[in-house]
GROMACS .gro file of C-alpha atoms in nm:
model
  493
    1MET     CA    1  -3.197  -5.988  -2.806
    2SER     CA    2  -3.335  -5.785  -3.123
    3GLN     CA    3  -3.166  -5.776  -3.453
    4ASN     CA    4  -3.501  -5.530  -3.612
    5ILE     CA    5  -3.349  -5.204  -3.733
    6GLN     CA    6  -3.484  -4.878  -3.682
    7PHE     CA    7  -3.460  -4.605  -3.897
    8GLN     CA    8  -3.721  -4.285  -3.741
    9GLY     CA    9  -4.050  -4.374  -3.761
   10PHE     CA   10  -3.979  -4.767  -3.962
   11GLU     CA   11  -3.880  -5.072  -3.794
   12TYR     CA   12  -3.771  -5.368  -4.037
   13GLU     CA   13  -3.729  -5.739  -3.792
   14TRP     CA   14  -3.419  -5.814  -3.962
   15GLN     CA   15  -3.248  -6.153  -3.912
   16LYS     CA   16  -3.011  -6.386  -4.052
   17GLY     CA   17  -3.170  -6.556  -4.348
   18ALA     CA   18  -3.294  -6.264  -4.475
   19PHE     CA   19  -3.287  -6.182  -4.824
   20LEU     CA   20  -3.067  -5.847  -4.755
   21SER     CA   21  -2.765  -5.899  -4.571
   22ARG     CA   22  -2.778  -5.604  -4.295
   23SER     CA   23  -2.566  -5.311  -4.433
   24GLU     CA   24  -2.808  -5.343  -4.762
   25ALA     CA   25  -3.129  -5.352  -4.536
   26GLU     CA   26  -3.034  -5.037  -4.369
   27TYR     CA   27  -2.983  -4.871  -4.681
   28GLY     CA   28  -3.310  -4.989  -4.796
   29LEU     CA   29  -3.463  -4.829  -4.456
   30GLN     CA   30  -3.303  -4.472  -4.512
   31GLU     CA   31  -3.414  -4.518  -4.860
   32LEU     CA   32  -3.789  -4.554  -4.826
   33TRP     CA   33  -3.749  -4.295  -4.491
   34ARG     CA   34  -3.608  -4.041  -4.740
   35LEU     CA   35  -3.884  -4.143  -4.985
   36THR     CA   36  -4.212  -4.128  -4.743
   37ALA     CA   37  -4.114  -3.845  -4.527
   38GLY     CA   38  -3.796  -3.605  -4.699
   39THR     CA   39  -3.588  -3.460  -4.480
   40SER     CA   40  -3.880  -3.521  -4.235
   41ASP     CA   41  -3.797  -3.630  -3.863
   42TRP     CA   42  -4.001  -3.865  -3.648
   43ASP     CA   43  -4.012  -3.812  -3.270
   44GLY     CA   44  -4.097  -4.094  -3.028
   45GLU     CA   45  -4.124  -4.514  -3.119
   46PRO     CA   46  -4.139  -4.636  -3.502
   47VAL     CA   47  -4.489  -4.739  -3.546
   48MET     CA   48  -4.485  -4.937  -3.879
   49ARG     CA   49  -4.302  -5.248  -3.951
   50PHE     CA   50  -4.165  -5.446  -4.212
   51GLU     CA   51  -4.111  -5.822  -4.208
   52ALA     CA   52  -3.787  -5.937  -4.395
   53ILE     CA   53  -3.884  -6.168  -4.716
   54THR     CA   54  -3.676  -6.436  -4.755
   55ARG     CA   55  -3.448  -6.485  -5.118
   56GLU     CA   56  -3.683  -6.824  -5.239
   57ALA     CA   57  -3.937  -6.525  -5.208
   58ILE     CA   58  -3.737  -6.311  -5.387
   59LEU     CA   59  -3.701  -6.558  -5.628
   60ARG     CA   60  -4.033  -6.642  -5.670
   61MET     CA   61  -4.166  -6.363  -5.765
   62PHE     CA   62  -3.918  -6.217  -6.009
   63ALA     CA   63  -4.000  -6.587  -6.158
   64LEU     CA   64  -4.369  -6.469  -6.225
   65PRO     CA   65  -4.512  -6.538  -6.553
   66THR     CA   66  -4.579  -6.230  -6.721
   67GLY     CA   67  -4.926  -6.027  -6.599
   68ARG     CA   68  -4.930  -6.304  -6.296
   69LEU     CA   69  -4.800  -6.044  -5.973
   70PRO     CA   70  -5.088  -5.959  -5.767
   71TRP     CA   71  -5.207  -5.583  -5.709
   72LEU     CA   72  -5.325  -5.425  -5.371
   73ALA     CA   73  -5.663  -5.248  -5.341
   74VAL     CA   74  -5.495  -4.924  -5.110
   75ALA     CA   75  -5.788  -4.795  -4.970
   76GLY     CA   76  -5.818  -5.179  -4.798
   77LEU     CA   77  -5.519  -5.070  -4.539
   78PHE     CA   78  -5.660  -4.787  -4.401
   79ASP     CA   79  -5.901  -4.749  -4.094
   80ASP     CA   80  -6.026  -4.441  -4.294
   81GLY     CA   81  -6.142  -4.458  -4.640
   82GLY     CA   82  -6.090  -4.087  -4.661
   83LEU     CA   83  -5.698  -4.110  -4.556
   84ALA     CA   84  -5.707  -4.275  -4.933
   85ARG     CA   85  -5.875  -4.091  -5.138
   86ALA     CA   86  -5.575  -3.909  -5.368
   87LEU     CA   87  -5.377  -4.232  -5.330
   88PRO     CA   88  -5.404  -4.501  -5.651
   89ASP     CA   89  -5.674  -4.752  -5.577
   90ARG     CA   90  -5.413  -5.050  -5.642
   91LEU     CA   91  -5.080  -5.066  -5.666
   92PRO     CA   92  -4.844  -5.407  -5.722
   93ALA     CA   93  -4.752  -5.660  -5.425
   94VAL     CA   94  -4.423  -5.645  -5.474
   95CYS     CA   95  -4.256  -5.835  -5.208
   96GLN     CA   96  -4.511  -5.935  -5.047
   97THR     CA   97  -4.478  -6.156  -4.690
   98CYS     CA   98  -4.846  -6.165  -4.551
   99PRO     CA   99  -5.190  -6.226  -4.676
  100GLU     CA  100  -5.370  -5.955  -4.469
  101HIS     CA  101  -5.433  -5.652  -4.687
  102SER     CA  102  -5.531  -5.410  -4.351
  103LEU     CA  103  -5.294  -5.247  -4.111
  104ARG     CA  104  -5.616  -5.162  -3.815
  105GLY     CA  105  -5.543  -5.192  -3.519
  106ALA     CA  106  -5.204  -5.030  -3.273
  107GLU     CA  107  -4.938  -5.180  -3.492
  108MET     CA  108  -4.932  -5.154  -3.842
  109ARG     CA  109  -4.716  -5.440  -3.969
  110PHE     CA  110  -4.715  -5.351  -4.350
  111PRO     CA  111  -4.787  -5.672  -4.614
  112LEU     CA  112  -4.479  -5.575  -4.824
  113ASP     CA  113  -4.128  -5.591  -4.726
  114LEU     CA  114  -4.137  -5.221  -4.900
  115VAL     CA  115  -3.762  -5.198  -4.764
  116ALA     CA  116  -3.630  -5.495  -4.968
  117ALA     CA  117  -3.827  -5.357  -5.283
  118VAL     CA  118  -3.657  -4.987  -5.216
  119PHE     CA  119  -3.311  -5.164  -5.250
  120LEU     CA  120  -3.425  -5.433  -5.501
  121TRP     CA  121  -3.526  -5.144  -5.763
  122LEU     CA  122  -3.260  -4.875  -5.667
  123THR     CA  123  -2.967  -5.123  -5.777
  124ARG     CA  124  -3.171  -5.283  -6.010
  125TRP     CA  125  -3.052  -5.629  -5.817
  126GLU     CA  126  -3.263  -5.849  -6.115
  127GLU     CA  127  -3.034  -5.677  -6.361
  128ALA     CA  128  -2.744  -5.728  -6.175
  129VAL     CA  129  -2.797  -6.099  -6.032
  130LEU     CA  130  -3.025  -6.251  -6.224
  131GLY     CA  131  -2.886  -6.211  -6.568
  132PRO     CA  132  -3.153  -6.109  -6.787
  133GLU     CA  133  -3.094  -6.094  -7.178
  134LEU     CA  134  -2.877  -5.824  -7.298
  135ASP     CA  135  -2.850  -5.565  -7.679
  136ILE     CA  136  -2.610  -5.568  -7.934
  137HIS     CA  137  -2.443  -5.299  -7.678
  138GLY     CA  138  -2.491  -5.493  -7.368
  139ARG     CA  139  -2.766  -5.297  -7.225
  140VAL     CA  140  -3.072  -5.444  -7.105
  141LEU     CA  141  -3.396  -5.362  -7.256
  142GLY     CA  142  -3.665  -5.211  -7.061
  143ALA     CA  143  -3.883  -5.476  -7.348
  144THR     CA  144  -3.765  -5.733  -7.106
  145CYS     CA  145  -3.719  -5.621  -6.724
  146PHE     CA  146  -3.979  -5.748  -6.461
  147SER     CA  147  -4.140  -5.418  -6.369
  148GLN     CA  148  -4.297  -5.402  -6.775
  149GLU     CA  149  -4.367  -5.762  -6.798
  150GLN     CA  150  -4.608  -5.693  -6.480
  151GLY     CA  151  -4.762  -5.393  -6.639
  152PHE     CA  152  -4.580  -5.105  -6.406
  153LEU     CA  153  -4.289  -4.960  -6.580
  154ASP     CA  154  -4.460  -4.641  -6.634
  155ARG     CA  155  -4.568  -4.607  -6.306
  156PRO     CA  156  -4.299  -4.494  -6.020
  157ILE     CA  157  -4.463  -4.773  -5.768
  158LEU     CA  158  -4.185  -4.690  -5.500
  159ASP     CA  159  -4.276  -4.345  -5.479
  160GLU     CA  160  -4.659  -4.443  -5.454
  161TRP     CA  161  -4.616  -4.708  -5.210
  162ALA     CA  162  -4.397  -4.449  -4.992
  163SER     CA  163  -4.744  -4.227  -5.058
  164VAL     CA  164  -4.937  -4.508  -4.933
  165LEU     CA  165  -4.718  -4.493  -4.637
  166ARG     CA  166  -4.718  -4.083  -4.565
  167SER     CA  167  -5.081  -4.107  -4.536
  168LEU     CA  168  -5.104  -4.427  -4.280
  169LEU     CA  169  -4.838  -4.205  -4.061
  170ARG     CA  170  -5.056  -3.889  -4.093
  171GLY     CA  171  -5.317  -4.121  -3.975
  172ARG     CA  172  -5.183  -4.171  -3.653
  173ARG     CA  173  -5.050  -3.859  -3.608
  174PRO     CA  174  -5.226  -3.568  -3.755
  175GLY     CA  175  -4.982  -3.282  -3.661
  176TRP     CA  176  -4.661  -3.460  -3.785
  177ASN     CA  177  -4.486  -3.196  -3.997
  178ILE     CA  178  -4.414  -3.306  -4.329
  179ILE     CA  179  -4.087  -3.162  -4.551
  180THR     CA  180  -4.117  -3.330  -4.912
  181SER     CA  181  -3.976  -3.191  -5.239
  182ARG     CA  182  -4.182  -2.985  -5.530
  183ALA     CA  183  -4.156  -3.134  -5.891
  184SER     CA  184  -3.957  -3.066  -6.156
  185ILE     CA  185  -3.822  -3.075  -6.443
  186ARG     CA  186  -3.425  -3.169  -6.531
  187LEU     CA  187  -3.368  -3.102  -6.886
  188SER     CA  188  -3.049  -3.265  -7.042
  189HIS     CA  189  -2.854  -3.304  -7.401
  190ASP     CA  190  -2.574  -3.533  -7.482
  191VAL     CA  191  -2.390  -3.396  -7.745
  192ASP     CA  192  -2.282  -3.664  -7.964
  193VAL     CA  193  -2.170  -3.485  -8.269
  194ILE     CA  194  -2.115  -3.097  -8.223
  195ARG     CA  195  -2.138  -3.051  -8.628
  196ARG     CA  196  -2.300  -3.255  -8.835
  197TYR     CA  197  -2.075  -3.068  -9.161
  198PRO     CA  198  -1.734  -3.072  -9.021
  199ASN     CA  199  -1.605  -3.148  -9.321
  200LEU     CA  200  -1.646  -3.198  -9.710
  201TYR     CA  201  -1.677  -3.599  -9.665
  202ARG     CA  202  -1.974  -3.533  -9.442
  203LEU     CA  203  -2.107  -3.286  -9.655
  204ILE     CA  204  -2.152  -3.477  -9.982
  205ARG     CA  205  -2.235  -3.802  -9.755
  206GLY     CA  206  -2.543  -3.557  -9.576
  207ILE     CA  207  -2.635  -3.436  -9.913
  208ILE     CA  208  -2.705  -3.759 -10.090
  209GLY     CA  209  -2.812  -3.977  -9.795
  210GLN     CA  210  -3.110  -3.645  -9.758
  211SER     CA  211  -3.141  -3.695 -10.164
  212LEU     CA  212  -3.246  -4.071 -10.152
  213ARG     CA  213  -3.469  -3.995  -9.846
  214ALA     CA  214  -3.609  -3.727 -10.047
  215GLU     CA  215  -3.654  -3.997 -10.284
  216TRP     CA  216  -3.474  -3.761 -10.489
  217ARG     CA  217  -3.761  -3.489 -10.561
  218VAL     CA  218  -3.558  -3.193 -10.690
  219ALA     CA  219  -3.706  -2.921 -10.482
  220GLU     CA  220  -3.700  -3.110 -10.144
  221ALA     CA  221  -3.305  -3.236 -10.235
  222SER     CA  222  -3.236  -2.896 -10.329
  223ARG     CA  223  -3.312  -2.764 -10.035
  224ALA     CA  224  -3.175  -2.963  -9.803
  225ALA     CA  225  -2.834  -2.986 -10.074
  226ILE     CA  226  -2.886  -2.581  -9.942
  227THR     CA  227  -2.907  -2.603  -9.589
  228ALA     CA  228  -2.626  -2.856  -9.589
  229VAL     CA  229  -2.354  -2.601  -9.778
  230ARG     CA  230  -2.493  -2.336  -9.540
  231GLY     CA  231  -2.382  -2.552  -9.281
  232TYR     CA  232  -2.046  -2.627  -9.398
  233LEU     CA  233  -1.951  -2.295  -9.440
  234SER     CA  234  -2.046  -2.179  -9.115
  235LEU     CA  235  -2.083  -2.300  -8.788
  236ALA     CA  236  -2.382  -2.131  -8.739
  237GLU     CA  237  -2.637  -2.281  -8.989
  238ASP     CA  238  -2.551  -2.573  -8.912
  239PRO     CA  239  -2.817  -2.852  -8.832
  240PHE     CA  240  -2.633  -2.989  -8.500
  241PHE     CA  241  -2.478  -2.671  -8.351
  242ARG     CA  242  -2.815  -2.467  -8.400
  243GLY     CA  243  -2.960  -2.749  -8.265
  244LEU     CA  244  -2.744  -2.699  -7.974
  245LEU     CA  245  -2.850  -2.329  -7.940
  246ASP     CA  246  -3.239  -2.372  -7.987
  247LEU     CA  247  -3.184  -2.600  -7.680
  248CYS     CA  248  -3.028  -2.321  -7.471
  249ARG     CA  249  -3.353  -2.109  -7.572
  250LEU     CA  250  -3.537  -2.420  -7.515
  251ASP     CA  251  -3.367  -2.507  -7.145
  252ALA     CA  252  -3.443  -2.118  -7.034
  253ALA     CA  253  -3.785  -2.115  -7.152
  254LEU     CA  254  -3.856  -2.429  -6.864
  255ASP     CA  255  -3.524  -2.584  -6.655
  256PRO     CA  256  -3.235  -2.326  -6.472
  257GLN     CA  257  -3.039  -2.565  -6.397
  258PRO     CA  258  -3.035  -2.754  -6.757
  259VAL     CA  259  -2.730  -2.978  -6.785
  260THR     CA  260  -2.538  -3.060  -7.132
  261TYR     CA  261  -2.268  -3.374  -7.136
  262LEU     CA  262  -1.990  -3.359  -7.431
  263MET     CA  263  -1.769  -3.592  -7.506
  264SER     CA  264  -1.350  -3.650  -7.498
  265SER     CA  265  -1.340  -3.964  -7.666
  266LEU     CA  266  -1.136  -4.066  -7.943
  267ARG     CA  267  -1.282  -4.098  -8.305
  268SER     CA  268  -1.389  -4.514  -8.328
  269ASP     CA  269  -1.660  -4.746  -8.481
  270GLN     CA  270  -1.897  -4.610  -8.251
  271ASP     CA  271  -1.780  -4.279  -8.081
  272ASN     CA  272  -1.697  -3.938  -8.302
  273GLY     CA  273  -1.487  -3.831  -8.143
  274TYR     CA  274  -1.469  -3.453  -8.234
  275SER     CA  275  -1.175  -3.261  -8.132
  276LEU     CA  276  -1.181  -3.082  -7.773
  277ASP     CA  277  -0.982  -2.803  -7.957
  278SER     CA  278  -1.143  -2.720  -8.219
  279ARG     CA  279  -1.338  -2.365  -8.284
  280SER     CA  280  -1.716  -2.594  -8.271
  281PHE     CA  281  -1.597  -2.749  -7.940
  282THR     CA  282  -1.454  -2.401  -7.756
  283THR     CA  283  -1.780  -2.235  -8.003
  284ALA     CA  284  -1.981  -2.454  -7.810
  285VAL     CA  285  -1.882  -2.452  -7.443
  286ALA     CA  286  -1.897  -2.089  -7.439
  287ALA     CA  287  -2.265  -2.045  -7.558
  288LEU     CA  288  -2.337  -2.314  -7.264
  289ARG     CA  289  -2.185  -2.117  -7.029
  290SER     CA  290  -2.313  -1.825  -7.117
  291CYS     CA  291  -2.669  -1.997  -7.098
  292ARG     CA  292  -2.533  -2.113  -6.760
  293HIS     CA  293  -2.517  -2.473  -6.819
  294ALA     CA  294  -2.409  -2.756  -6.600
  295LEU     CA  295  -2.098  -2.904  -6.824
  296GLY     CA  296  -2.131  -3.342  -6.746
  297TRP     CA  297  -1.927  -3.536  -6.906
  298HIS     CA  298  -2.089  -3.782  -7.159
  299PRO     CA  299  -1.833  -4.071  -7.113
  300GLY     CA  300  -1.784  -4.266  -7.472
  301TYR     CA  301  -1.900  -4.632  -7.579
  302TYR     CA  302  -1.559  -4.879  -7.472
  303ALA     CA  303  -1.501  -4.634  -7.126
  304ALA     CA  304  -1.829  -4.825  -7.027
  305THR     CA  305  -1.641  -5.109  -6.994
  306ASP     CA  306  -1.303  -5.016  -6.870
  307ARG     CA  307  -1.220  -4.765  -6.602
  308ASP     CA  308  -0.849  -4.665  -6.764
  309ARG     CA  309  -1.015  -4.553  -7.079
  310LEU     CA  310  -1.306  -4.354  -6.861
  311ARG     CA  311  -1.034  -4.184  -6.643
  312LEU     CA  312  -0.846  -4.079  -6.932
  313GLU     CA  313  -1.140  -3.976  -7.132
  314LYS     CA  314  -1.270  -3.769  -6.753
  315SER     CA  315  -0.902  -3.582  -6.787
  316ARG     CA  316  -0.917  -3.504  -7.141
  317LEU     CA  317  -1.260  -3.307  -7.099
  318GLU     CA  318  -1.168  -3.146  -6.757
  319ASP     CA  319  -0.781  -3.044  -6.904
  320ALA     CA  320  -1.011  -2.893  -7.242
  321LEU     CA  321  -1.264  -2.771  -6.989
  322GLY     CA  322  -1.021  -2.595  -6.733
  323GLU     CA  323  -1.261  -2.711  -6.474
  324GLN     CA  324  -1.358  -3.077  -6.264
  325VAL     CA  325  -1.662  -3.237  -6.427
  326VAL     CA  326  -1.876  -3.411  -6.217
  327ARG     CA  327  -2.161  -3.507  -6.364
  328SER     CA  328  -2.191  -3.800  -6.657
  329ARG     CA  329  -2.432  -4.001  -6.865
  330PHE     CA  330  -2.289  -4.299  -7.069
  331HIS     CA  331  -2.324  -4.267  -7.422
  332LEU     CA  332  -2.574  -4.481  -7.576
  333LEU     CA  333  -2.685  -4.523  -7.165
  334ARG     CA  334  -2.437  -4.839  -7.112
  335TRP     CA  335  -2.466  -4.875  -6.790
  336SER     CA  336  -2.428  -5.192  -6.604
  337ALA     CA  337  -2.585  -5.289  -6.246
  338LYS     CA  338  -2.284  -5.426  -6.190
  339TYR     CA  339  -1.985  -5.206  -6.213
  340SER     CA  340  -2.079  -4.909  -6.306
  341TRP     CA  341  -2.137  -4.713  -6.078
  342ASP     CA  342  -1.835  -4.853  -5.876
  343ASP     CA  343  -1.649  -4.696  -6.215
  344LEU     CA  344  -1.770  -4.349  -6.182
  345GLU     CA  345  -1.759  -4.300  -5.797
  346ALA     CA  346  -1.366  -4.437  -5.846
  347VAL     CA  347  -1.325  -4.151  -6.090
  348GLY     CA  348  -1.488  -3.899  -5.903
  349ILE     CA  349  -1.804  -3.843  -6.037
  350ARG     CA  350  -2.054  -3.735  -5.773
  351GLU     CA  351  -2.361  -3.740  -5.985
  352ASP     CA  352  -2.496  -3.979  -6.286
  353SER     CA  353  -2.793  -3.931  -6.522
  354SER     CA  354  -2.736  -4.325  -6.679
  355VAL     CA  355  -3.050  -4.517  -6.514
  356GLY     CA  356  -3.298  -4.507  -6.781
  357TYR     CA  357  -3.414  -4.777  -7.053
  358ALA     CA  358  -3.287  -4.713  -7.448
  359ASP     CA  359  -3.616  -4.901  -7.561
  360LEU     CA  360  -3.861  -4.766  -7.312
  361PRO     CA  361  -3.901  -4.460  -7.118
  362GLY     CA  362  -4.086  -4.540  -6.741
  363PHE     CA  363  -3.918  -4.566  -6.423
  364ARG     CA  364  -3.647  -4.822  -6.477
  365CYS     CA  365  -3.588  -4.732  -6.090
  366GLY     CA  366  -3.924  -4.710  -5.915
  367THR     CA  367  -3.871  -4.405  -5.857
  368CYS     CA  368  -3.860  -4.018  -5.997
  369HIS     CA  369  -3.670  -3.885  -5.699
  370PRO     CA  370  -3.283  -3.878  -5.716
  371PHE     CA  371  -3.106  -4.080  -5.449
  372GLN     CA  372  -2.779  -4.155  -5.322
  373THR     CA  373  -2.680  -4.541  -5.473
  374PHE     CA  374  -2.517  -4.862  -5.351
  375SER     CA  375  -2.263  -5.074  -5.428
  376LEU     CA  376  -2.347  -5.413  -5.465
  377THR     CA  377  -1.989  -5.558  -5.465
  378GLN     CA  378  -1.831  -5.338  -5.188
  379GLN     CA  379  -2.169  -5.353  -4.968
  380CYS     CA  380  -2.132  -4.995  -4.881
  381ARG     CA  381  -2.347  -4.662  -4.990
  382LEU     CA  382  -2.190  -4.440  -5.214
  383GLU     CA  383  -2.164  -4.036  -5.248
  384LEU     CA  384  -2.262  -4.085  -5.613
  385VAL     CA  385  -2.631  -3.937  -5.671
  386GLU     CA  386  -2.843  -4.068  -5.973
  387VAL     CA  387  -3.070  -3.878  -6.102
  388PRO     CA  388  -3.336  -4.155  -6.265
  389LEU     CA  389  -3.372  -4.082  -6.619
  390ILE     CA  390  -3.724  -4.099  -6.717
  391ILE     CA  391  -3.749  -4.001  -7.120
  392MET     CA  392  -3.544  -3.987  -7.380
  393ASP     CA  393  -3.617  -3.814  -7.696
  394ALA     CA  394  -3.437  -4.151  -7.942
  395THR     CA  395  -3.651  -4.311  -7.758
  396LEU     CA  396  -3.989  -4.178  -7.888
  397ARG     CA  397  -3.861  -4.153  -8.202
  398GLY     CA  398  -3.736  -4.531  -8.211
  399MET     CA  399  -4.135  -4.656  -8.060
  400ARG     CA  400  -4.289  -4.395  -8.333
  401ARG     CA  401  -4.091  -4.605  -8.602
  402LEU     CA  402  -4.210  -4.949  -8.466
  403GLY     CA  403  -4.561  -4.831  -8.417
  404THR     CA  404  -4.590  -4.844  -8.053
  405TYR     CA  405  -4.528  -4.490  -8.001
  406ASP     CA  406  -4.868  -4.325  -7.762
  407ARG     CA  407  -4.848  -4.005  -7.674
  408GLN     CA  408  -5.069  -4.061  -7.380
  409LEU     CA  409  -4.763  -4.219  -7.219
  410LEU     CA  410  -4.621  -3.918  -7.195
  411GLY     CA  411  -4.919  -3.747  -6.974
  412LYS     CA  412  -4.895  -4.049  -6.792
  413LEU     CA  413  -4.534  -4.047  -6.670
  414SER     CA  414  -4.493  -3.603  -6.597
  415SER     CA  415  -4.801  -3.615  -6.401
  416ARG     CA  416  -4.710  -3.918  -6.177
  417VAL     CA  417  -4.386  -3.697  -6.166
  418ALA     CA  418  -4.609  -3.405  -6.019
  419ARG     CA  419  -4.784  -3.621  -5.801
  420ALA     CA  420  -4.513  -3.784  -5.648
  421GLY     CA  421  -4.331  -3.441  -5.629
  422GLY     CA  422  -4.019  -3.615  -5.821
  423THR     CA  423  -3.792  -3.479  -6.117
  424LEU     CA  424  -3.899  -3.526  -6.501
  425ALA     CA  425  -3.553  -3.605  -6.624
  426VAL     CA  426  -3.545  -3.520  -6.966
  427LEU     CA  427  -3.280  -3.616  -7.268
  428ILE     CA  428  -3.326  -3.417  -7.541
  429HIS     CA  429  -3.025  -3.424  -7.788
  430ASN     CA  430  -2.910  -3.112  -8.043
  431SER     CA  431  -2.876  -3.375  -8.371
  432PHE     CA  432  -3.255  -3.490  -8.246
  433GLY     CA  433  -3.460  -3.184  -8.460
  434ASP     CA  434  -3.266  -3.282  -8.818
  435PHE     CA  435  -3.426  -3.662  -8.761
  436GLY     CA  436  -3.785  -3.516  -8.967
  437ASP     CA  437  -3.988  -3.690  -8.642
  438GLU     CA  438  -4.102  -3.311  -8.604
  439LYS     CA  439  -4.431  -3.498  -8.407
  440VAL     CA  440  -4.259  -3.653  -8.149
  441LEU     CA  441  -4.029  -3.349  -8.024
  442CYS     CA  442  -4.411  -3.123  -8.087
  443ASP     CA  443  -4.575  -3.344  -7.822
  444LEU     CA  444  -4.252  -3.378  -7.569
  445ILE     CA  445  -4.266  -3.041  -7.563
  446GLY     CA  446  -4.613  -2.941  -7.547
  447GLU     CA  447  -4.562  -3.222  -7.189
  448LEU     CA  448  -4.288  -3.004  -7.089
  449LEU     CA  449  -4.486  -2.723  -7.076
  450ARG     CA  450  -4.809  -2.839  -6.931
  451PHE     CA  451  -4.589  -2.956  -6.704
  452ARG     CA  452  -4.511  -2.632  -6.596
  453CYS     CA  453  -4.889  -2.498  -6.580
  454ASP     CA  454  -5.095  -2.452  -6.316
  455PRO     CA  455  -5.327  -2.716  -6.295
  456ASP     CA  456  -5.597  -2.537  -6.504
  457CYS     CA  457  -5.318  -2.401  -6.748
  458THR     CA  458  -5.410  -2.117  -6.716
  459SER     CA  459  -5.072  -1.943  -6.525
  460PRO     CA  460  -4.809  -2.029  -6.796
  461LEU     CA  461  -4.408  -2.041  -6.610
  462PHE     CA  462  -4.252  -1.987  -6.966
  463ASP     CA  463  -4.197  -1.744  -7.180
  464LEU     CA  464  -4.529  -1.792  -7.461
  465SER     CA  465  -4.271  -1.751  -7.792
  466LEU     CA  466  -3.950  -1.877  -7.837
  467PRO     CA  467  -3.690  -1.677  -8.067
  468GLY     CA  468  -3.536  -1.895  -8.380
  469ALA     CA  469  -3.649  -2.024  -8.640
  470GLY     CA  470  -3.547  -2.418  -8.591
  471VAL     CA  471  -3.746  -2.724  -8.564
  472ILE     CA  472  -3.747  -2.687  -8.147
  473ALA     CA  473  -3.872  -2.291  -8.173
  474LYS     CA  474  -4.168  -2.449  -8.440
  475CYS     CA  475  -4.294  -2.739  -8.185
  476TYR     CA  476  -4.315  -2.460  -7.871
  477ARG     CA  477  -4.442  -2.248  -8.051
  478GLN     CA  478  -4.745  -2.508  -8.185
  479ALA     CA  479  -4.705  -2.609  -7.820
  480VAL     CA  480  -4.814  -2.283  -7.663
  481ALA     CA  481  -5.065  -2.233  -7.855
  482GLU     CA  482  -5.234  -2.607  -7.817
  483LEU     CA  483  -5.229  -2.571  -7.452
  484TRP     CA  484  -5.417  -2.205  -7.518
  485HIS     CA  485  -5.763  -2.394  -7.624
  486PRO     CA  486  -5.994  -2.637  -7.336
  487TRP     CA  487  -5.821  -2.958  -7.298
  488GLU     CA  488  -5.818  -3.248  -6.982
  489PRO     CA  489  -5.534  -3.283  -6.829
  490THR     CA  490  -5.441  -3.617  -6.825
  491GLY     CA  491  -5.544  -3.795  -6.543
  492ALA     CA  492  -5.318  -4.079  -6.395
  493GLN     CA  493  -5.456  -4.348  -6.116
   0.00000   0.00000   0.00000
């Protein structure tokens, strides 16, 4: 009796001894179809088959030396080379099961086990099972992941392989109606600190710190001191609170559904622990609600590894807001593939956006599409949806400090998201504009504006001006001005 698993136009040749359990294979197959066909149905028998890969083959793949994973020529998979014209030239051969690179003939048996690949990258199985090295915060770093070692962390490989499958299916059934998503921006903000100068101690410390950075140059240090005193005396003049208001204006120009994540942890060596009944908090919440922000939760440092503390912090924030909180992102991106999704599901979270690397931008999950998660411990699909984080401001600032920042990388990431019809999920902190690195912020805002343009950059889908005198408004105006000069759209193969 056949143990094959069928879903819409796909069939998976599952057998006992395969790498995936049956529940894992069903999840991977359904998610692969969703990436390929969106919400479209397939009328008739499956036409694309995938052979199940073994665990031994998976372990051999992950043990490959840096840069040794083969890449396949996409055009070689097609009878008609014209169908591959809009596709990438080459893609990484993840989970390869047979050497043939052609699908010519009546039976389409794909040379890669993309069902297993989808499962591996969406669940981050590599991080949960293979025990990668962790940093001081207990996080897996992008620099050590398989995707980066093999040179494709900057590619949404699951989406790109799904586009290949989509073209193959269209070749077999030209009249097939495919319903896929359109590219969008998801701007979000983590409010680690609402106010930079909440008390006299922080004011004095801030003035001294800025004077040291200015190397005690009198004019520059004096301007910084005056700004700090104004922020201490007036909430509206505080740079972190003003940054939050500036982000609200940026969101109004670019994203109709922004999300801001608020903390509810008590003060610790890793959390600022701002008061939820303070004037600064209530004023910030009122401002965010007036800008139609969705309010999410930013679990504290230690709550990431303690479910009881996680539950307590969520309850505190819900009491302060007077509403149920269903969105989250972990502080410092302290997400773990082993247990974090189970913990979030257990406390009632329905959407998370923690899965991105702190040290490198890119596609940690191999996709730029939100997806329903899977529990490795419970071996079942969860209700929780993950919105993969692609770019974080602090990541870019860290790369610039290390000398590894590349402006062109932002263009590659955003153009690949646009091509995949995915979600460009970007995190900008309300405190970012106060760190003096305008270059990164201007580049990031400029790329967001390009993402919202038509291909010829002649029809902007945003306002041409942004109110305010802060660094965000300044970068916005600079980026708008640059867009109206001749430029070459960043290509991404």
